[in-house]
Structure formats: structure tokens, C-alpha cells
Tab-separated table of C-alpha atoms and ligand atoms in Angstrom:
chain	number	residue	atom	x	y	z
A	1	UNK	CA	14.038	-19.513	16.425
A	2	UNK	CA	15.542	-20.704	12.931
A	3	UNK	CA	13.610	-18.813	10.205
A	4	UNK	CA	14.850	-19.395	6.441
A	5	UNK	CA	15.997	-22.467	5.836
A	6	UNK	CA	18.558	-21.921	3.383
A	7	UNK	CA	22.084	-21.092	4.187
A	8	UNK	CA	23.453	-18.584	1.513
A	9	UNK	CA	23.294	-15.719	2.386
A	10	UNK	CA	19.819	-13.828	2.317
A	11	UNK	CA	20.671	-10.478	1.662
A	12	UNK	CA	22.008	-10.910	-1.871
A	13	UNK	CA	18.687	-12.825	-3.029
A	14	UNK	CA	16.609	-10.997	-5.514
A	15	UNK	CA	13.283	-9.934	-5.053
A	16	UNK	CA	11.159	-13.149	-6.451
A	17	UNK	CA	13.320	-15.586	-4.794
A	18	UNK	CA	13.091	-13.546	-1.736
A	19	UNK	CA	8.886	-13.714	-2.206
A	20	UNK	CA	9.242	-17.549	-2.302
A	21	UNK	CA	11.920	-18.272	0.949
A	22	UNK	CA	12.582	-15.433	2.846
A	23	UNK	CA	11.558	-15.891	6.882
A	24	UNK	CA	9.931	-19.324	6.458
A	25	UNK	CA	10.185	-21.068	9.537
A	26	UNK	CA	12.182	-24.633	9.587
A	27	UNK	CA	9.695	-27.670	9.851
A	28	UNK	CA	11.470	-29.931	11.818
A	29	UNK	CA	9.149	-32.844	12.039
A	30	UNK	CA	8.203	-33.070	8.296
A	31	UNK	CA	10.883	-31.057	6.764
A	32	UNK	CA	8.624	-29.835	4.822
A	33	UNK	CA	8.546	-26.925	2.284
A	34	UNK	CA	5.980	-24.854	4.184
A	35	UNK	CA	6.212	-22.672	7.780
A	36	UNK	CA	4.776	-24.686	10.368
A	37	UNK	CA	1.343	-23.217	11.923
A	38	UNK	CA	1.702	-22.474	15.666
A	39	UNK	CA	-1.630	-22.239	16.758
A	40	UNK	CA	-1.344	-21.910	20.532
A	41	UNK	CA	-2.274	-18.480	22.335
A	42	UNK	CA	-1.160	-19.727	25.444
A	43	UNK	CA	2.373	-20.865	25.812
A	44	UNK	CA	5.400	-21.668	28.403
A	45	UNK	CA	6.900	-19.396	30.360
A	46	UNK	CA	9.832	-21.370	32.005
A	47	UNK	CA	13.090	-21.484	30.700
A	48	UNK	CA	11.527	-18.779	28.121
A	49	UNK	CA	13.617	-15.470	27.081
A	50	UNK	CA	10.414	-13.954	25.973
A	51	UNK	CA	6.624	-14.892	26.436
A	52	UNK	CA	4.891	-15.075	22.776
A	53	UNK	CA	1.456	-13.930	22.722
A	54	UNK	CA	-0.519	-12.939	19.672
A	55	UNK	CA	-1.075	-9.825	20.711
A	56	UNK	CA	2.732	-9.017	21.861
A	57	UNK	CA	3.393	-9.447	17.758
A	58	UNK	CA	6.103	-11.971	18.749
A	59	UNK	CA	4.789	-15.465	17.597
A	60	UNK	CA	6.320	-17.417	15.250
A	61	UNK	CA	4.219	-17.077	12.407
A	62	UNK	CA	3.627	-13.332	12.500
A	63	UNK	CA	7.642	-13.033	12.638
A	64	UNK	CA	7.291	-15.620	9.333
A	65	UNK	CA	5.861	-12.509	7.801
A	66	UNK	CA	8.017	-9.749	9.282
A	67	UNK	CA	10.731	-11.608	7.831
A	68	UNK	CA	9.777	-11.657	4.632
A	69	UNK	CA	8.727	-8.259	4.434
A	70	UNK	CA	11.625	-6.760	5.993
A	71	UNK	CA	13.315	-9.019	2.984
A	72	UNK	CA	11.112	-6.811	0.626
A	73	UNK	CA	11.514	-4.352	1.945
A	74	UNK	CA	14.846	-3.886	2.642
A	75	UNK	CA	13.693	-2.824	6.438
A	76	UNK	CA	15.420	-4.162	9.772
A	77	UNK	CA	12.325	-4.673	11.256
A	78	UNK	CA	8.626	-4.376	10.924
A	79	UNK	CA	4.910	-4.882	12.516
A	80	UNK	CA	2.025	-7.053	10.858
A	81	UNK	CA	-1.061	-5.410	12.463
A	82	UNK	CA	-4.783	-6.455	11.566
A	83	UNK	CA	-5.589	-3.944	8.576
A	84	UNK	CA	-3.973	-1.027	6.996
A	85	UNK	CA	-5.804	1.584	9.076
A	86	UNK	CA	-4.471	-0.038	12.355
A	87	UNK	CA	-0.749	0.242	11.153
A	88	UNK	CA	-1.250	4.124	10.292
A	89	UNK	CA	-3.011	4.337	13.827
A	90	UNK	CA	-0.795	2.346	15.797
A	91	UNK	CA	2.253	4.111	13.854
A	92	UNK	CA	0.672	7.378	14.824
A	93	UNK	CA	-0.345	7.257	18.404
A	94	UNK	CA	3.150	5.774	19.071
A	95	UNK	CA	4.875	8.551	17.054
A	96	UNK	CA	2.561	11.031	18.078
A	97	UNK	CA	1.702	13.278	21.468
A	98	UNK	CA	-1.016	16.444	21.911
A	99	UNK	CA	0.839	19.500	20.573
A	100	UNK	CA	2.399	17.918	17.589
A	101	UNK	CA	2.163	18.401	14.160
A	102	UNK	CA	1.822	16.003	11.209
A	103	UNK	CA	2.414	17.170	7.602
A	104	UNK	CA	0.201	15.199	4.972
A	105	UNK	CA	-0.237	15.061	1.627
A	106	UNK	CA	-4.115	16.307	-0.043
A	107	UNK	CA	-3.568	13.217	-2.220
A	108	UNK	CA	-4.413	10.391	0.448
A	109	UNK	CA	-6.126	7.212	1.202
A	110	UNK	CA	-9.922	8.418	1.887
A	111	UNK	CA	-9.490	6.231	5.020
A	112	UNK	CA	-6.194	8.041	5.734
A	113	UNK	CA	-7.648	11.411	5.458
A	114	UNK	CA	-10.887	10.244	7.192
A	115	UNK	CA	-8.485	9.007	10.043
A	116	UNK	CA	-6.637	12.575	10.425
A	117	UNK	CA	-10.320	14.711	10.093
A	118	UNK	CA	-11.759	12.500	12.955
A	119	UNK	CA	-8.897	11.182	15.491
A	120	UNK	CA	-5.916	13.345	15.176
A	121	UNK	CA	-7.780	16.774	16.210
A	122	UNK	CA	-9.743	14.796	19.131
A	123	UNK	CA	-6.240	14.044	20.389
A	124	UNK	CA	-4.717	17.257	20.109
A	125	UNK	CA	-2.529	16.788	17.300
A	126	UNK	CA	-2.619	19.198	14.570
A	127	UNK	CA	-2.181	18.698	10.975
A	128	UNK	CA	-1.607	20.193	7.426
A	129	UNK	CA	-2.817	18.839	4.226
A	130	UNK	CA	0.435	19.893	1.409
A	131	UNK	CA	-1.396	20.873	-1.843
A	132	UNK	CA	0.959	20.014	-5.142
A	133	UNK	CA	3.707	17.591	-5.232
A	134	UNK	CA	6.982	19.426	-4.821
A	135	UNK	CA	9.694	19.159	-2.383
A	136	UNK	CA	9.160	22.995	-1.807
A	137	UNK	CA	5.799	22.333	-0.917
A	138	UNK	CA	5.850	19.840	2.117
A	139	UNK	CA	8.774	22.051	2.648
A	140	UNK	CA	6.513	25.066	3.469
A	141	UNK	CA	4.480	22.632	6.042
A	142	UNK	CA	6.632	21.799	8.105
A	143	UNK	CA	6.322	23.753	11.665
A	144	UNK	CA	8.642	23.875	14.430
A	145	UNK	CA	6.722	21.132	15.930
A	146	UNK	CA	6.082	19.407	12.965
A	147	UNK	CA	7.456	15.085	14.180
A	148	UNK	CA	5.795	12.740	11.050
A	149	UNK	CA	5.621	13.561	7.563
A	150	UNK	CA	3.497	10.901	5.741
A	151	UNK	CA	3.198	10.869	2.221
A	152	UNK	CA	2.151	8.076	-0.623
A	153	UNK	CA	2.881	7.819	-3.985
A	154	UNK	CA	1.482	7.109	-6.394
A	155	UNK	CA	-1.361	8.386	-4.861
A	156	UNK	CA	-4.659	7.379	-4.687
A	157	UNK	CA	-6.702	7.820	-7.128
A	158	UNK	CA	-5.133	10.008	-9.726
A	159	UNK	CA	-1.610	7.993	-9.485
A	160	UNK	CA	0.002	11.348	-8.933
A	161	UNK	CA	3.976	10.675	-8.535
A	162	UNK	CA	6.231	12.171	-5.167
A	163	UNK	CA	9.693	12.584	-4.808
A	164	UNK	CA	10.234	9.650	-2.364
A	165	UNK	CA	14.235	10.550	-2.003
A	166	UNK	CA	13.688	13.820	-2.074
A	167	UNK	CA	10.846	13.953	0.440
A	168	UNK	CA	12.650	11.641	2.869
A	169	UNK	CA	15.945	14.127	2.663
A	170	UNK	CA	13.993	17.103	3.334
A	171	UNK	CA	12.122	15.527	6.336
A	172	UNK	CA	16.037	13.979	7.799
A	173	UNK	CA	17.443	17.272	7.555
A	174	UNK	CA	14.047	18.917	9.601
A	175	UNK	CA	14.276	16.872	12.109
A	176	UNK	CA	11.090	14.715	11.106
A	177	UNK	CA	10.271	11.248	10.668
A	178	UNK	CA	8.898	10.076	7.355
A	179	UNK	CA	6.469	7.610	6.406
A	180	UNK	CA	5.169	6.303	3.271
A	181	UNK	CA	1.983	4.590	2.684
A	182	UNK	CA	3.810	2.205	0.111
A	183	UNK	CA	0.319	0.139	-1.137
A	184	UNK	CA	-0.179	1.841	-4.621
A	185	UNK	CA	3.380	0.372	-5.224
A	186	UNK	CA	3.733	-2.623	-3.253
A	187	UNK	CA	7.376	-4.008	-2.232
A	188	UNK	CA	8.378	-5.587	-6.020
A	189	UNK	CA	8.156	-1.743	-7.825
A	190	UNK	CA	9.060	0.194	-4.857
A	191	UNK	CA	11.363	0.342	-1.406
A	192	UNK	CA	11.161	3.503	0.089
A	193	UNK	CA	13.277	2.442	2.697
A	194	UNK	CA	16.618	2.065	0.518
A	195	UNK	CA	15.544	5.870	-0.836
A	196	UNK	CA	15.652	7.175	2.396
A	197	UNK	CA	12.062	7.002	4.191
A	198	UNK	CA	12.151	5.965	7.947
A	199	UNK	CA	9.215	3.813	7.988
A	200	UNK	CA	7.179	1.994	5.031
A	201	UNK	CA	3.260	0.972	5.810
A	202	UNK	CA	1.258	-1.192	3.660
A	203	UNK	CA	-2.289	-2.383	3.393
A	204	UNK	CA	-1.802	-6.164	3.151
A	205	UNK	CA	-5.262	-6.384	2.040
A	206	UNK	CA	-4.427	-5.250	-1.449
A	207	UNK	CA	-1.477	-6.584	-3.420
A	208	UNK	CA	0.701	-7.965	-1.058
A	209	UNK	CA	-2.785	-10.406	-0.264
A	210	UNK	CA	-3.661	-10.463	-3.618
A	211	UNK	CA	-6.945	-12.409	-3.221
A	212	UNK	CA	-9.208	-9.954	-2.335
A	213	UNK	CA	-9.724	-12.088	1.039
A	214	UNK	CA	-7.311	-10.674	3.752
A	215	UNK	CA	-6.682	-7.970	5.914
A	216	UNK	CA	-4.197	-6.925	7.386
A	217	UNK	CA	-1.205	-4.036	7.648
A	218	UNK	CA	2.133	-3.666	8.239
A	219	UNK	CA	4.923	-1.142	8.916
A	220	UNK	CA	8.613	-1.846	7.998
A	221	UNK	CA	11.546	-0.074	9.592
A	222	UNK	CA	14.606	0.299	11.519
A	223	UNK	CA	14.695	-2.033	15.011
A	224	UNK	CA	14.566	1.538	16.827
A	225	UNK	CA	11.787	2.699	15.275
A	226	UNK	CA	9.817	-0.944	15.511
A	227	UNK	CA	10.673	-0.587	18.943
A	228	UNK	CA	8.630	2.242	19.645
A	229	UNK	CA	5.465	1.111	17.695
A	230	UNK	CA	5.496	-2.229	19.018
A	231	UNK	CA	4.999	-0.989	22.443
A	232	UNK	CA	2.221	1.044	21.257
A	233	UNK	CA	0.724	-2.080	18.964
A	234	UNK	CA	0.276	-4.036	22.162
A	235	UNK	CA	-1.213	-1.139	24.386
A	236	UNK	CA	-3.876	-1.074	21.003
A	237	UNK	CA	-4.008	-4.779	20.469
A	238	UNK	CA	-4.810	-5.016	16.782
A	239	UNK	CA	-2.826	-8.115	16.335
A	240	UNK	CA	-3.038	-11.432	14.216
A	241	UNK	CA	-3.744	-15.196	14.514
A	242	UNK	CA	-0.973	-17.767	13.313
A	243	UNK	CA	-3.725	-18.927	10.254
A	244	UNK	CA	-3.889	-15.115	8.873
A	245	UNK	CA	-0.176	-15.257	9.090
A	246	UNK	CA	0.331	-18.651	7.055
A	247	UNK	CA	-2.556	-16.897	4.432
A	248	UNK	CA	-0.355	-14.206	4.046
A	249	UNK	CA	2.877	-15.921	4.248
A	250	UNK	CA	1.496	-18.322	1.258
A	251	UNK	CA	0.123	-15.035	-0.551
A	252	UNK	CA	3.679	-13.448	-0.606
A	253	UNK	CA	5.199	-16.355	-2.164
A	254	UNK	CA	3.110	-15.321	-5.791
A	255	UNK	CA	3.383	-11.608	-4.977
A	256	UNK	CA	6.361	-10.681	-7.504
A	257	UNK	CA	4.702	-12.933	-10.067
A	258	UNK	CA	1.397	-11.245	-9.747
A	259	UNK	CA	2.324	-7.964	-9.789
A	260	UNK	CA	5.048	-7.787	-12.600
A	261	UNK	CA	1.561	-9.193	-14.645
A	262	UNK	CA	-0.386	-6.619	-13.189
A	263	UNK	CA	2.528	-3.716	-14.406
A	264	UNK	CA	2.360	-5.157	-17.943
A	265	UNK	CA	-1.708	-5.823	-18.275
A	266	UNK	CA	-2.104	-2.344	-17.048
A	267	UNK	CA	0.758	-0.310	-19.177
A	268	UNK	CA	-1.027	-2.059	-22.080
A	269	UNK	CA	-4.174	-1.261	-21.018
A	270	UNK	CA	-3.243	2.200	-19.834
A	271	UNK	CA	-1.664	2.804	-23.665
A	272	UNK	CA	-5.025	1.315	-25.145
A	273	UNK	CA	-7.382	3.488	-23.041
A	274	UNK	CA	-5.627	6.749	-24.041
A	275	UNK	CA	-6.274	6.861	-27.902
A	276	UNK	CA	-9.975	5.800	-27.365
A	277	UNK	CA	-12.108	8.185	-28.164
A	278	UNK	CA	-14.780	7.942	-25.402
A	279	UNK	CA	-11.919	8.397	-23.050
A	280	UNK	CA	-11.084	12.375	-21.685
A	281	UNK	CA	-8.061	11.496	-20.077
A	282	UNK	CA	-5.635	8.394	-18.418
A	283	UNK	CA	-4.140	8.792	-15.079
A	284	UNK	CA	-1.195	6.135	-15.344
A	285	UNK	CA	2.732	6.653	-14.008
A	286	UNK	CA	3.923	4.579	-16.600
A	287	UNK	CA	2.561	6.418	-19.884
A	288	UNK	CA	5.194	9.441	-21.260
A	289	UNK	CA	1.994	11.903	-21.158
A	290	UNK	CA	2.042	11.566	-17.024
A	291	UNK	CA	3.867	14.555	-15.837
A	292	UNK	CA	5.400	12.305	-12.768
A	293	UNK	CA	6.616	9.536	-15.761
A	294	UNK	CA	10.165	10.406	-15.154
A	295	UNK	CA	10.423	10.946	-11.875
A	296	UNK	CA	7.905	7.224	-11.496
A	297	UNK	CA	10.881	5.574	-14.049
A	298	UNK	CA	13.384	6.942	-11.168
A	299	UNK	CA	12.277	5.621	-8.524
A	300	UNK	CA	10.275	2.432	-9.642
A	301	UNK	CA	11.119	-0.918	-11.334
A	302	UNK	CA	7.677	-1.118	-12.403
A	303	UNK	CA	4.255	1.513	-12.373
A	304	UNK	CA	2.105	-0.506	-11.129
A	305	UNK	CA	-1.624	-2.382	-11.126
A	306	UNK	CA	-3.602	0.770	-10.980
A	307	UNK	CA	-4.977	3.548	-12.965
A	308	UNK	CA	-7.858	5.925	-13.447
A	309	UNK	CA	-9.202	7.706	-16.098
A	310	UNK	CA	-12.113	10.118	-17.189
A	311	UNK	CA	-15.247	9.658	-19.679
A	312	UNK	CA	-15.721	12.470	-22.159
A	313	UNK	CA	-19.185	12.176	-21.292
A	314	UNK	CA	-19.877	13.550	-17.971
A	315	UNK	CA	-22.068	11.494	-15.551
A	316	UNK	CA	-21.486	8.379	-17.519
A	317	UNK	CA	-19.332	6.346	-15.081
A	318	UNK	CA	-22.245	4.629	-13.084
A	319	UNK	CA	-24.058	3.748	-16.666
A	320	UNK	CA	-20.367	2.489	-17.992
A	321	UNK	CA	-19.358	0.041	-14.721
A	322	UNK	CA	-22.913	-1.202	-15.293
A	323	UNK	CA	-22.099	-2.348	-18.906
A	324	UNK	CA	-18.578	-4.103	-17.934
A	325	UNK	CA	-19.137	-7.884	-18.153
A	326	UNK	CA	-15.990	-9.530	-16.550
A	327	UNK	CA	-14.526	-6.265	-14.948
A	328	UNK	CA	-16.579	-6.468	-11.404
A	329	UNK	CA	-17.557	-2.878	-9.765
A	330	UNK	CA	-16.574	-3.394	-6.784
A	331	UNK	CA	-14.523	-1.815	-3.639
A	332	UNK	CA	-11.030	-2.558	-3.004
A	333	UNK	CA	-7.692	-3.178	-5.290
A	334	UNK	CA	-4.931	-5.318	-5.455
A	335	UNK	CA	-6.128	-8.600	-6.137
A	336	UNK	CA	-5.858	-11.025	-9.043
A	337	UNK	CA	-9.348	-9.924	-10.972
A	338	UNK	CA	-9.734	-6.528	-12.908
A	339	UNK	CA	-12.159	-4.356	-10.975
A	340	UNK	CA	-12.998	-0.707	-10.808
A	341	UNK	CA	-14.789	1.798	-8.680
A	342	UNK	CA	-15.684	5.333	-9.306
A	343	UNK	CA	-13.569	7.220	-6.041
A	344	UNK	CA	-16.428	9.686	-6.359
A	345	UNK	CA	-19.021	7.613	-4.556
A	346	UNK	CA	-16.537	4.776	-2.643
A	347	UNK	CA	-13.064	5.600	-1.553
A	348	UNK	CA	-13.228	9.778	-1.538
A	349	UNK	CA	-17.226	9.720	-0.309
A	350	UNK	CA	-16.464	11.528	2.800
A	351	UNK	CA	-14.839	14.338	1.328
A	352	UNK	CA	-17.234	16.694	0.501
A	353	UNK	CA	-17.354	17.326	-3.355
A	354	UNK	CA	-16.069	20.561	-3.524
A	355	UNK	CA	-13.134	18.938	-1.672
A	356	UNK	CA	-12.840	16.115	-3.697
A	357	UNK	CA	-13.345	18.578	-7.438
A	358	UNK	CA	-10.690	21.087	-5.976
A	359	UNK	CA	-8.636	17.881	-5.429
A	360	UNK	CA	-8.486	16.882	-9.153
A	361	UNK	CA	-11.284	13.599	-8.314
A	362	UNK	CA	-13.866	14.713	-11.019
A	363	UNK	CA	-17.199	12.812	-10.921
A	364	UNK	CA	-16.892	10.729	-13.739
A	365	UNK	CA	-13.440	9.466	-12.581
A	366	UNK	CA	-13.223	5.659	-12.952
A	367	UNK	CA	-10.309	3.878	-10.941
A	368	UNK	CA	-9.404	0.164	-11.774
A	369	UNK	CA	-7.235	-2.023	-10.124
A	370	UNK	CA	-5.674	-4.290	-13.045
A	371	UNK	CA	-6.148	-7.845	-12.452
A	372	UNK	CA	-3.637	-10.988	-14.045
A	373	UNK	CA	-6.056	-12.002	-16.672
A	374	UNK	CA	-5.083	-11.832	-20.382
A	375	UNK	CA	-5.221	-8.182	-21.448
A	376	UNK	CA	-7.061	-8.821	-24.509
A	377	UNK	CA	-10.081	-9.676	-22.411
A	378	UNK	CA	-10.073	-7.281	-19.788
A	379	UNK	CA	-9.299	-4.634	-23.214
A	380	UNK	CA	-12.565	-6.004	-25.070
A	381	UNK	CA	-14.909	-5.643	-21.702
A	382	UNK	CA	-13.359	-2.108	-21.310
A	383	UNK	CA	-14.283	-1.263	-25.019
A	384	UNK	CA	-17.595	-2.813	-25.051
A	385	UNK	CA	-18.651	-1.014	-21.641
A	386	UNK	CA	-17.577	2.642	-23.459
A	387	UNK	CA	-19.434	1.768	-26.520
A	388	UNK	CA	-17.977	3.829	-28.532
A	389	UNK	CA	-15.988	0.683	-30.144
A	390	UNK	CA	-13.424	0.074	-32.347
B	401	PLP	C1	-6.854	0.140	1.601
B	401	PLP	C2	-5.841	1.177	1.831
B	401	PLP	C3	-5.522	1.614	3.131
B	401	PLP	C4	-6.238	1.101	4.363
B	401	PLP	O1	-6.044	-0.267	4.527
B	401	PLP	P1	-7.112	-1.261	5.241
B	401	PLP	O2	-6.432	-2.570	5.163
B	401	PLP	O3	-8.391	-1.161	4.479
B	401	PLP	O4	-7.282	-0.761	6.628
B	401	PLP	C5	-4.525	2.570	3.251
B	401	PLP	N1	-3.891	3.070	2.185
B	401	PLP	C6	-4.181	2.685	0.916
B	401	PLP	C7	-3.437	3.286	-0.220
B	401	PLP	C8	-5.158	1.727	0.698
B	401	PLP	O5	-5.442	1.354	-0.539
């Protein structure tokens, strides 16, 4: 199969032109700017190499994405799986066996953590949560059958900043395989993979959809690595139809667009929030007061969509998402609208909250995901919701 139609050579393309042509497939009937849909789950066999199948995560328009990803990415090879849980879970169970050991951060994905409380003990696989963010400290986790350090940064919800190169060295020279939950960052302000990390997943539902109306995951890296997952992916089956794949295909086209307009609404509005005075405190890489700024400005070309921060007023946060007008309350991130959630009661609600206090998440924590409206607007909702205005 022909993917990318143009003939320089792909490698030296930057990252927005890469968004825009990378893996699209050649239409040639139409010629046409777009990858062609192939629809069909059942196809030929004779004269074949390899059968496609949805589910074998070898049809043309899944490999559409793949390709552009890996171009993102700066990966070899990847997976697009049906949401971001099934690429951690198909990642892990290939990865995996009973009597291993996987080193986590405490600063996770409530899903994430949810995933290792619930599955990974069932099947015999043992696990550490690292507190703090040093190299020392997922240092000190690691057993002697420790296989898969996963980490994610910046982490959700208090945007808390790891050492991706250093992390990524210290699990090489262990022995271990490391894995980043890259979704915070998306591909266009981060790529683990050129720092060092083995494999890269995402949850395609947030930014690299950008609507708020996909799912889907996917893991980028090396073609020996993808070559052990995939085997695992089709045992598990959580694959994709060839009309998610175009969705996402035309999503990625916008994605460096949206989110260098989501790094600059939200440094603005990340500045703004943190000399109002109904505001205790702004969790945001990208202001100097963050104590992972420099280490963010290291390792990322831009800090991102999303940020949290804490009322002075304690117990306030329900009252204040109550009073926004165009920000929405609502679950998720990533997309092109402004919304926020309190982790307290969504994202972190099954830790328990002595878990989730000693973790830093205080009640009246309020994340938002930074949309691509004007800033102005999503700055006056903000300071009419805290009421305290200027
Ligand atoms: C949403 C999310 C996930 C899980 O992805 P789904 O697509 O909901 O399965 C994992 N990690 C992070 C950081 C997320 O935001």
C-alpha cells in the first residue's frame, strides 16, 4: 500500500505539515486530497501477503493513522486501539505475566490507577505506586522483577512535571521497559520517544480528537515492541472501524493548530488566574512559580491546554462551576471548548479521600481543560464565576 502522497522526503517535515499529510492514503480514482474510506470487514485472501481484518489492526485506514502518529511521534510503529484504557490494557497484558512487577507513578490517570487497584493484582502482577517526582525515587521501586515502568507527565490533575529523559535512562539501564501516558502533552509539545521512552500511549479521545466526540487510544513504538502488543491487541480485540479512523485521521490534520492555541489561551489564562485574589493557588507547567517550570521548558515546546487551581474559599468549587456561563462543567479534556471539572468528585472519585488529600488533590481543586476560544472570554466567565471581580 502507497500511504503519503508526496515524494520528499517525510522525515524532515515539521510537525504541522506532518499533522496535515503524513500517512494519507493515495486516492487513485478521484485523486483526491482525502484518504479513501475502506469500509469492507471482509476481504480477499488470494494472491494476498496478509489478510486485513479490523480487528488484526492492519486495514488501511487504521494504518492511515499509525502513520501519522508514528510521524508525531517520531515512533517506528504504533497501535490505534478503541479508547485509552484499552491501549494501557492491551500494552500491559502483552508486556506483562503473574510474578511481575510494574513501577507507577501516585500521580496517574484515575482510570489508570483504577485499572492497576482492580486488574493487575487479580492477575498476579504486583505493583508500586512512586511517591515524589525524582529520578531517585522510581529508582528505589524498581525490584528485581520489576519489567514496565509507566509514568505521565504532566500529570493529571496537578500538572506535576517528570524527568522524561531521565526516567527513560534509569529504566534502560535496569533492564525495564518504559512507558509514558503522553495525553496531558499530546504529540505537538512532547515526544517521549526521541527522549528516550520505549513506548508512548495516548488517549485519542482528548486532544489528538479534539472534538470531544471520539474515542480511541494508541501506543507508538519501535516495530519490536508493536510486535508484541499487536499480538496481544488481537487476542483482546479492542479494535476500530475504517469511519473512526477517517474521524481521527481528519481530526489530526487541525491538531498542531489547536493545540499551539490551547498553550497560549491557557499560559494567559494561567498568568491571569494567579494574581486574582479569590484564587489560593495555580497548578500550570508553564508559569516560573511551578517548581517543574524548568525542567517542563526542557523537555516541551509548549505546556500545554490544562491547568488546575485552588479557591481560597474552601468548599466553593461546586457553587463556582455553577456560576461559569460559557465554561461547561463537564467530564473529559482536550477538546476545542473551555471546560472544567473538580477531580475531587469525577476523575480521582475512586480514590478514597484520604488518598486523594495525601496526594496533593484538595477538595476545592478545579481542573480546566483550555479550549481555542478568545481568551478574553473564557478570562471574563472565569472572573465572573469567582466573584470576587476586578
Ligand atoms: C482519558 C485519559 C485516559 C483514558 O483514556 P480513555 O480514552 O478514556 O480510555 C488515560 N490517561 C489520561 C491522561 C487521560 O486523560
Amino acid at each position: 500500500m502507497v500511504f503519503c502522497k508526496f515524494s520528499m522526503d517525510q522525515s524532515k517535515l515539521k510537525l504541522a505539515t506532518q499533522c496535515v499529510h503524513a500517512g494519507t492514503i493515495s486516492d487513485t480514482i478521484e485523486a483526491g486530497v482525502n484518504s479513501p474510506i475502506f469500509v469492507s470487514t471482509a476481504t480477499g485472501f488470494l494472491d494476498r501477503q496478509e489478510n486485513t481484518y479490523p480487528r488484526y489492526f492492519n486495514t488501511p485506514n487504521q494504518q492511515a493513522v499509525v502513520a501519522k502518529l508514528c510521524a508525531l511521534e517520531q515512533g517506528e510503529a504504533g497501535l490505534v486501539v478503541s479508547s485509552g484504557m484499552a491501549a494501557i490494557s492491551t500494552a500491559f497484558s502483552a508486556l506483562l505475566s503473574p510474578g511481575d512487577h510494574v513501577v507507577l507513578q501516585d500521580q496517574i490517570y484515575g482510570g489508570t490507577y483504577h485499572f492497576a487497584l482492580a486488574q493487575l493484582k487479580k492477575l498476579g502482577i504486583d505493583y508500586t505506586l512512586v511517591q515524589g517526582t525524582s529520578v531517585d525515587n522510581f529508582s528505589e521501586a524498581i525490584q528485581s522483577n520489576t519489567k514496565l515502568l509507566y509514568f505521565e507527565t504532566p500529570s493529571n490533575p496537578l500538572l506535576k512535571v517528570y524527568d522524561v529523559k531521565g526516567i527513560s535512562q534509569l529504566a534502560e539501564a535496569r533492564g525495564v521497559i518504559s512507558m509514558i501516558d503522553n495525553t496531558f502533552a499530546s504529540p505537538i509539545n512532547q515526544n517521549p520517544l526521541a527522549m528516550g521512552t520505549d513506548i508512548v500511549m495516548h488517549s485519542g479521545t482528548k486532544y489528538l480528537s479534539g472534538h470531544s466526540d471520539l474515542c480511541f487510544g494508541a501506543l507508538i513504538t519501535s516495530e519490536k515492541l508493536q510486535q508484541i502488543m499487536i499480538k496481544s491487541a488481537v487476542d483482546w480485540g479492542s479494535s476500530l472501524n475504517a469511519i473512526t479512523c477517517h474521524q481521527i485521521e481528519r481530526s489530526l490534520k487541525t491538531l498542531s493548530l489547536r493545540v499551539q492555541r490551547q498553550n497560549e489561551n491557557a499560559l494567559f489564562l494561567a498568568k491571569e488566574l494567579e494574581r486574582h485574589p479569590a484564587i489560593k493557588k495555580v497548578h500550570y507547567p508553564g508559569l516560573e512559580s511551578h517548581p517543574g517550570h524548568n525542567l517542563a521548558k526542557s523537555q516541551m515546546d509548549g505546556f500545554g491546554g490544562m491547568l488546575s487551581f485552588e479557591l481560597n474559599q474552601e468548599g466553593d468549587a461546586v457553587a463556582f462551576c455553577k456560576r461559569l456561563k460559557l465554561i461547561q462543567p463537564v467530564l473529559s479534556l482536550g477538546g476545542v471548548e473551555t471546560i472544567v471539572s473538580i477531580p475531587g468528585l469525577t476523575s480521582h472519585i475512586k480514590m478514597s479521600r484520604e488518598e486523594r488529600l495525601a496526594a496533593g488533590i484538595a477538595d476545592d481543586l478545579v481542573r480546566m481543560s483550555v479550549g481555542i476560544e478568545d481568551a478574553e472570554d473564557i478570562l471574563q466567565d472565569l472572573v465572573g464565576a469567582l466573584g470576587m471581580g476586578e
